[in-house]
Short mmCIF file of C-alpha atoms in Angstrom, two decimals:
data_model
loop_
_atom_site.label_atom_id
_atom_site.label_comp_id
_atom_site.label_asym_id
_atom_site.label_seq_id
_atom_site.Cartn_x
_atom_site.Cartn_y
_atom_site.Cartn_z
CA UNK A 1 -10.66 10.30 -14.42
CA UNK A 2 -9.90 13.39 -12.37
CA UNK A 3 -11.89 16.56 -12.19
CA UNK A 4 -9.96 19.41 -13.77
CA UNK A 5 -9.75 22.79 -12.04
CA UNK A 6 -9.85 25.29 -14.88
CA UNK A 7 -8.31 27.95 -12.69
CA UNK A 8 -5.24 25.88 -11.95
CA UNK A 9 -2.76 24.76 -14.62
CA UNK A 10 -2.23 20.97 -14.82
CA UNK A 11 0.83 19.55 -13.14
CA UNK A 12 3.92 18.31 -14.93
CA UNK A 13 5.87 15.42 -13.50
CA UNK A 14 9.61 15.77 -13.82
CA UNK A 15 11.55 12.91 -15.38
CA UNK A 16 14.75 13.79 -13.62
CA UNK A 17 13.76 14.21 -9.97
CA UNK A 18 13.45 11.71 -7.17
CA UNK A 19 9.75 11.04 -7.50
CA UNK A 20 8.77 14.43 -6.14
CA UNK A 21 9.33 16.83 -9.05
CA UNK A 22 6.16 18.83 -9.66
CA UNK A 23 4.74 22.14 -10.76
CA UNK A 24 1.52 24.01 -10.19
CA UNK A 25 -0.27 25.24 -7.13
CA UNK A 26 -0.94 22.99 -4.19
CA UNK A 27 2.04 20.74 -4.72
CA UNK A 28 5.12 22.91 -4.26
CA UNK A 29 6.44 24.51 -7.46
CA UNK A 30 9.64 23.53 -9.18
CA UNK A 31 11.13 26.40 -11.24
CA UNK A 32 12.03 25.86 -14.84
CA UNK A 33 9.37 23.32 -15.79
CA UNK A 34 6.44 24.12 -18.03
CA UNK A 35 2.83 23.10 -17.36
CA UNK A 36 1.65 19.96 -19.08
CA UNK A 37 -1.07 17.37 -18.67
CA UNK A 38 -0.49 15.01 -15.73
CA UNK A 39 1.52 11.99 -16.82
CA UNK A 40 3.72 9.39 -15.23
CA UNK A 41 7.48 9.97 -15.37
CA UNK A 42 8.74 8.04 -18.41
CA UNK A 43 12.19 6.69 -19.04
CA UNK A 44 13.56 7.37 -22.53
CA UNK A 45 15.28 4.01 -22.38
CA UNK A 46 12.38 1.85 -21.33
CA UNK A 47 9.23 3.95 -21.55
CA UNK A 48 8.14 2.80 -18.11
CA UNK A 49 6.60 5.07 -15.48
CA UNK A 50 9.14 5.83 -12.79
CA UNK A 51 11.81 3.64 -14.39
CA UNK A 52 15.25 3.69 -12.75
CA UNK A 53 16.62 4.74 -16.11
CA UNK A 54 15.40 8.28 -15.42
CA UNK A 55 17.20 8.55 -12.10
CA UNK A 56 20.37 6.54 -12.29
CA UNK A 57 21.55 3.59 -10.26
CA UNK A 58 21.66 5.45 -6.94
CA UNK A 59 18.10 6.71 -7.38
CA UNK A 60 16.88 3.21 -8.22
CA UNK A 61 18.61 1.76 -5.17
CA UNK A 62 17.15 4.47 -2.93
CA UNK A 63 13.68 3.86 -4.34
CA UNK A 64 14.06 0.12 -3.85
CA UNK A 65 15.14 0.63 -0.24
CA UNK A 66 12.10 2.82 0.45
CA UNK A 67 9.77 0.26 -1.11
CA UNK A 68 11.39 -2.49 0.98
CA UNK A 69 10.85 -0.45 4.15
CA UNK A 70 7.20 -0.16 3.17
CA UNK A 71 6.95 -3.91 2.71
CA UNK A 72 8.48 -4.52 6.15
CA UNK A 73 6.01 -2.09 7.73
CA UNK A 74 3.09 -3.73 5.92
CA UNK A 75 4.25 -7.23 6.91
CA UNK A 76 3.53 -6.36 10.55
CA UNK A 77 -0.02 -5.21 9.80
CA UNK A 78 -1.77 -8.58 10.13
CA UNK A 79 -0.08 -9.62 13.41
CA UNK A 80 -0.75 -6.12 14.78
CA UNK A 81 -4.38 -6.39 13.70
CA UNK A 82 -4.74 -9.71 15.51
CA UNK A 83 -3.33 -8.04 18.62
CA UNK A 84 -5.67 -5.09 18.16
CA UNK A 85 -8.72 -7.35 17.92
CA UNK A 86 -7.99 -8.47 21.49
CA UNK A 87 -9.20 -5.03 22.61
CA UNK A 88 -11.51 -3.79 19.84
CA UNK A 89 -14.22 -5.08 17.56
CA UNK A 90 -13.36 -5.13 13.83
CA UNK A 91 -15.36 -2.04 12.88
CA UNK A 92 -14.14 -0.05 15.89
CA UNK A 93 -10.54 -1.07 15.23
CA UNK A 94 -10.55 0.07 11.61
CA UNK A 95 -12.35 3.34 12.35
CA UNK A 96 -10.10 4.26 15.28
CA UNK A 97 -6.88 3.36 13.42
CA UNK A 98 -7.92 5.55 10.48
CA UNK A 99 -8.83 8.45 12.76
CA UNK A 100 -5.52 8.24 14.65
CA UNK A 101 -3.51 8.01 11.42
CA UNK A 102 -5.39 11.04 10.05
CA UNK A 103 -4.58 13.04 13.19
CA UNK A 104 -0.88 12.20 12.79
CA UNK A 105 -0.97 13.21 9.14
CA UNK A 106 -2.90 16.37 9.94
CA UNK A 107 -0.28 17.47 12.46
CA UNK A 108 2.47 17.14 9.84
CA UNK A 109 0.44 18.92 7.16
CA UNK A 110 -0.40 21.81 9.49
CA UNK A 111 3.11 22.12 10.94
CA UNK A 112 4.62 22.35 7.45
CA UNK A 113 1.78 24.52 6.13
CA UNK A 114 1.17 22.25 3.17
CA UNK A 115 -1.46 23.74 0.84
CA UNK A 116 -4.56 21.78 -0.09
CA UNK A 117 -4.01 19.78 -3.32
CA UNK A 118 -5.48 21.12 -6.55
CA UNK A 119 -9.00 19.93 -7.32
CA UNK A 120 -7.81 17.77 -10.20
CA UNK A 121 -6.08 15.49 -7.66
CA UNK A 122 -9.09 15.01 -5.39
CA UNK A 123 -10.55 12.10 -7.34
CA UNK A 124 -7.21 10.27 -7.23
CA UNK A 125 -6.90 10.91 -3.49
CA UNK A 126 -10.42 9.53 -3.05
CA UNK A 127 -9.33 6.30 -4.77
CA UNK A 128 -6.31 6.08 -2.45
CA UNK A 129 -8.48 6.69 0.60
CA UNK A 130 -11.15 4.22 -0.45
CA UNK A 131 -8.59 1.55 -1.29
CA UNK A 132 -5.81 1.69 1.30
CA UNK A 133 -7.30 3.75 4.15
CA UNK A 134 -10.79 2.21 4.34
CA UNK A 135 -11.29 -0.77 2.02
CA UNK A 136 -8.18 -2.87 2.58
CA UNK A 137 -8.01 -2.42 6.39
CA UNK A 138 -11.71 -3.17 6.84
CA UNK A 139 -11.85 -6.22 4.56
CA UNK A 140 -8.66 -7.79 5.94
CA UNK A 141 -9.71 -7.13 9.55
CA UNK A 142 -13.03 -8.87 8.91
CA UNK A 143 -11.15 -11.74 7.27
CA UNK A 144 -8.82 -12.15 10.25
CA UNK A 145 -11.80 -12.91 12.46
CA UNK A 146 -12.09 -16.29 10.72
CA UNK A 147 -8.70 -16.76 9.01
CA UNK A 148 -5.26 -17.23 10.53
CA UNK A 149 -2.59 -14.62 9.94
CA UNK A 150 -0.53 -17.04 7.85
CA UNK A 151 -3.48 -17.91 5.62
CA UNK A 152 -4.39 -14.26 5.08
CA UNK A 153 -0.78 -13.40 4.35
CA UNK A 154 -0.38 -15.89 1.52
CA UNK A 155 -3.70 -14.97 -0.11
CA UNK A 156 -2.83 -11.27 -0.03
CA UNK A 157 0.49 -12.31 -1.57
CA UNK A 158 -1.36 -12.02 -4.89
CA UNK A 159 -1.37 -8.22 -4.42
CA UNK A 160 1.81 -7.58 -6.49
CA UNK A 161 0.33 -9.21 -9.57
CA UNK A 162 -2.99 -7.41 -9.06
CA UNK A 163 -1.21 -4.08 -8.65
CA UNK A 164 0.91 -4.65 -11.77
CA UNK A 165 -2.25 -5.41 -13.77
CA UNK A 166 -3.99 -2.25 -12.50
CA UNK A 167 -0.88 -0.19 -13.28
CA UNK A 168 -0.67 -1.57 -16.82
CA UNK A 169 -4.29 -0.58 -17.47
CA UNK A 170 -3.97 2.81 -15.75
CA UNK A 171 -0.75 3.88 -17.48
CA UNK A 172 -1.20 2.20 -20.85
CA UNK A 173 2.29 0.70 -20.51
CA UNK A 174 3.09 -2.98 -20.86
CA UNK A 175 5.93 -4.66 -18.90
CA UNK A 176 8.05 -7.21 -20.76
CA UNK A 177 7.12 -10.85 -21.21
CA UNK A 178 9.89 -11.93 -18.83
CA UNK A 179 8.49 -9.60 -16.19
CA UNK A 180 5.02 -11.08 -16.48
CA UNK A 181 6.29 -14.67 -16.51
CA UNK A 182 8.21 -14.05 -13.29
CA UNK A 183 5.23 -12.26 -11.73
CA UNK A 184 2.87 -15.09 -12.68
CA UNK A 185 5.33 -17.62 -11.28
CA UNK A 186 5.41 -15.73 -8.01
CA UNK A 187 1.63 -15.60 -7.93
CA UNK A 188 1.46 -19.35 -8.62
CA UNK A 189 3.78 -20.02 -5.70
CA UNK A 190 1.54 -17.92 -3.46
CA UNK A 191 -1.62 -19.72 -4.60
CA UNK A 192 -0.14 -23.19 -4.11
CA UNK A 193 1.17 -22.23 -0.71
CA UNK A 194 -2.23 -20.78 0.27
CA UNK A 195 -4.02 -23.97 -0.73
CA UNK A 196 -1.56 -26.13 1.18
CA UNK A 197 -1.85 -23.96 4.27
CA UNK A 198 -5.65 -24.10 4.22
CA UNK A 199 -5.88 -27.83 3.51
CA UNK A 200 -7.39 -27.24 0.09
CA UNK A 201 -10.52 -25.53 1.43
CA UNK A 202 -11.04 -21.79 1.08
CA UNK A 203 -12.74 -20.13 4.04
CA UNK A 204 -15.45 -17.47 3.90
CA UNK A 205 -12.76 -14.98 4.91
CA UNK A 206 -11.14 -15.47 1.50
CA UNK A 207 -13.96 -13.47 -0.09
CA UNK A 208 -12.96 -10.52 2.08
CA UNK A 209 -9.31 -11.05 1.18
CA UNK A 210 -9.95 -11.20 -2.57
CA UNK A 211 -12.01 -8.01 -2.31
CA UNK A 212 -9.15 -6.43 -0.37
CA UNK A 213 -6.76 -7.31 -3.20
CA UNK A 214 -8.81 -5.39 -5.74
CA UNK A 215 -9.39 -2.21 -3.75
CA UNK A 216 -5.82 -2.09 -2.46
CA UNK A 217 -4.31 -2.56 -5.93
CA UNK A 218 -6.39 0.36 -7.21
CA UNK A 219 -5.28 2.50 -4.28
CA UNK A 220 -1.61 1.57 -4.71
CA UNK A 221 -1.69 2.36 -8.41
CA UNK A 222 -3.35 5.74 -8.01
CA UNK A 223 -1.15 6.56 -5.04
CA UNK A 224 1.95 5.72 -7.04
CA UNK A 225 0.81 8.07 -9.78
CA UNK A 226 0.13 10.91 -7.34
CA UNK A 227 3.49 10.35 -5.63
CA UNK A 228 5.08 11.54 -8.88
CA UNK A 229 3.24 14.87 -8.49
CA UNK A 230 3.55 15.49 -4.75
CA UNK A 231 5.64 13.94 -1.93
CA UNK A 232 4.44 10.48 -0.95
CA UNK A 233 3.68 11.48 2.62
CA UNK A 234 1.35 14.20 1.34
CA UNK A 235 -0.51 11.65 -0.80
CA UNK A 236 -1.03 9.52 2.30
CA UNK A 237 -1.78 12.51 4.49
CA UNK A 238 -4.47 14.04 2.31
CA UNK A 239 -6.08 10.65 1.66
CA UNK A 240 -6.28 10.14 5.44
CA UNK A 241 -7.66 13.64 6.01
CA UNK A 242 -10.30 13.03 3.36
CA UNK A 243 -11.44 9.90 5.20
CA UNK A 244 -11.38 11.55 8.66
CA UNK A 245 -15.09 12.48 8.79
CA UNK A 246 -16.03 8.91 7.87
CA UNK A 247 -13.54 7.49 10.39
CA UNK A 248 -14.79 9.68 13.27
CA UNK A 249 -18.42 8.89 12.50
CA UNK A 250 -17.66 5.20 12.15
CA UNK A 251 -15.71 5.14 15.41
CA UNK A 252 -18.53 6.86 17.31
CA UNK A 253 -21.10 4.38 16.03
CA UNK A 254 -18.96 1.24 16.27
CA UNK A 255 -17.68 1.96 19.77
CA UNK A 256 -21.26 2.22 20.99
CA UNK A 257 -21.97 -1.32 19.80
CA UNK A 258 -18.65 -3.15 20.18
CA UNK A 259 -17.15 -3.53 23.66
CA UNK A 260 -13.60 -2.32 24.34
CA UNK A 261 -11.27 -4.40 26.55
CA UNK A 262 -7.92 -2.63 26.61
CA UNK A 263 -4.83 -4.86 26.78
CA UNK A 264 -1.15 -4.18 26.15
CA UNK A 265 -1.30 -6.15 22.89
CA UNK A 266 -4.42 -4.30 21.80
CA UNK A 267 -2.91 -0.85 22.37
CA UNK A 268 0.39 -1.77 20.69
CA UNK A 269 -1.41 -3.31 17.73
CA UNK A 270 -3.60 -0.24 17.27
CA UNK A 271 -0.62 2.08 17.60
CA UNK A 272 1.39 0.23 14.99
CA UNK A 273 -1.30 -0.01 12.32
CA UNK A 274 -2.12 3.69 12.78
CA UNK A 275 1.40 5.14 12.86
CA UNK A 276 3.53 2.38 11.35
CA UNK A 277 1.49 0.65 8.64
CA UNK A 278 -0.96 3.37 7.66
CA UNK A 279 1.26 6.47 7.81
CA UNK A 280 4.96 5.57 7.71
CA UNK A 281 4.50 2.44 5.60
CA UNK A 282 2.41 4.17 2.94
CA UNK A 283 4.74 7.16 2.90
CA UNK A 284 7.90 5.18 2.06
CA UNK A 285 5.93 2.82 -0.19
CA UNK A 286 4.50 5.54 -2.43
CA UNK A 287 7.81 7.35 -2.60
CA UNK A 288 9.53 4.11 -3.58
CA UNK A 289 6.93 3.45 -6.29
CA UNK A 290 7.42 6.95 -7.70
CA UNK A 291 11.17 6.25 -7.94
CA UNK A 292 11.36 2.74 -9.41
CA UNK A 293 7.93 2.37 -11.00
CA UNK A 294 4.66 0.83 -9.84
CA UNK A 295 5.13 -2.55 -11.52
CA UNK A 296 8.63 -3.22 -10.17
CA UNK A 297 7.83 -1.95 -6.71
CA UNK A 298 4.75 -4.14 -6.54
CA UNK A 299 6.86 -7.26 -7.12
CA UNK A 300 8.91 -6.50 -4.00
CA UNK A 301 5.70 -7.13 -2.12
CA UNK A 302 5.96 -10.81 -3.04
CA UNK A 303 8.23 -11.01 0.00
CA UNK A 304 5.57 -9.60 2.31
CA UNK A 305 3.73 -12.91 2.94
CA UNK A 306 7.03 -14.54 3.90
CA UNK A 307 7.81 -11.77 6.39
CA UNK A 308 4.29 -11.92 7.79
CA UNK A 309 4.67 -15.67 8.30
CA UNK A 310 7.83 -15.02 10.30
CA UNK A 311 6.02 -12.45 12.47
CA UNK A 312 3.08 -14.83 12.92
CA UNK A 313 5.46 -17.37 14.45
CA UNK A 314 7.45 -14.92 16.56
CA UNK A 315 4.59 -12.71 17.75
CA UNK A 316 1.52 -14.95 17.63
CA UNK A 317 2.99 -18.40 18.14
CA UNK A 318 1.41 -19.85 14.98
CA UNK A 319 2.86 -23.08 13.57
CA UNK A 320 3.95 -23.30 9.94
CA UNK A 321 4.22 -26.25 7.61
CA UNK A 322 7.59 -27.36 6.13
CA UNK A 323 6.46 -25.78 2.84
CA UNK A 324 7.10 -22.29 4.23
CA UNK A 325 10.88 -22.12 3.61
CA UNK A 326 10.43 -23.64 0.14
CA UNK A 327 7.84 -21.00 -0.73
CA UNK A 328 10.10 -18.30 0.72
CA UNK A 329 13.03 -19.24 -1.54
CA UNK A 330 10.78 -19.50 -4.60
CA UNK A 331 9.25 -16.10 -3.93
CA UNK A 332 12.64 -14.46 -3.48
CA UNK A 333 13.81 -15.92 -6.79
CA UNK A 334 10.75 -14.46 -8.52
CA UNK A 335 11.47 -11.06 -6.97
CA UNK A 336 15.04 -11.17 -8.26
CA UNK A 337 13.85 -12.02 -11.78
CA UNK A 338 11.26 -9.25 -11.88
CA UNK A 339 13.81 -6.70 -10.69
CA UNK A 340 16.19 -7.67 -13.49
CA UNK A 341 13.60 -8.16 -16.24
CA UNK A 342 13.40 -5.34 -18.74
CA UNK A 343 10.09 -3.53 -18.47
#
């Protein structure tokens, strides 16, 4: 699925590093490893990409912590977007946030003199950019014009299951039956909660949200794979840089049509989604996925809707139904099961 650069030897992903072992030009060489075709790190014990079995308990805990930090950062995205829409139109908001995030990433890449990735990684970076830099932010921002933050949060709660399915297809690996049962249970909780929150009627914004699930899952999966070849922040950084021309063009066009009314909430919301969600969040998220595996990391995101519901109450003043704490406990139980299930 990636274009091979015949002048550059394929990368080899180390099975003993911390999600950043790699060889070959453009990714920072690691002495003592031989070139091989790009693969996911595989645990001898479980055969799962990025399994904790390849890194030990401390590595697994560190990877889990990074993934959790990513989830916390992502959980603030929807409330921040609602704040941002006080000042910007949806198209302007997405274009400007992407451009700002790309500038931040570009500063880091230039300061550290990071070489351009090998051509064989460009297609994967394009998938990451299309999914998590452009597709997901745009579709969810459009959805939030008609949907509440709480409703959007529970629908996007299906993302872990979608990501696990994409990862299974992409890697050719199959998590255990217990893993899938727990994941499906978590997804069922999210669906029931979404229906209860919306009164049994799905809004037009749900079409945007379901589309966002698909493109984001593809971006997460490909980003998790690339994070095993290069540091996670470089995956995010180069994906953002690749989308910069589109973001600048989109911002110029959108700002000429959509009025801007700057408010404190609007500026804070824009700043967070650009620096917090898009750059920092994706950095720790991809590094966590490279450490503990895409499927397991994706199940941690079952807690994201619950966190977003909390922020929607604290930051936006939205009112929740009594079902919220019940759903929260059920989701946390599912997360615990998936983390313990053999994959």
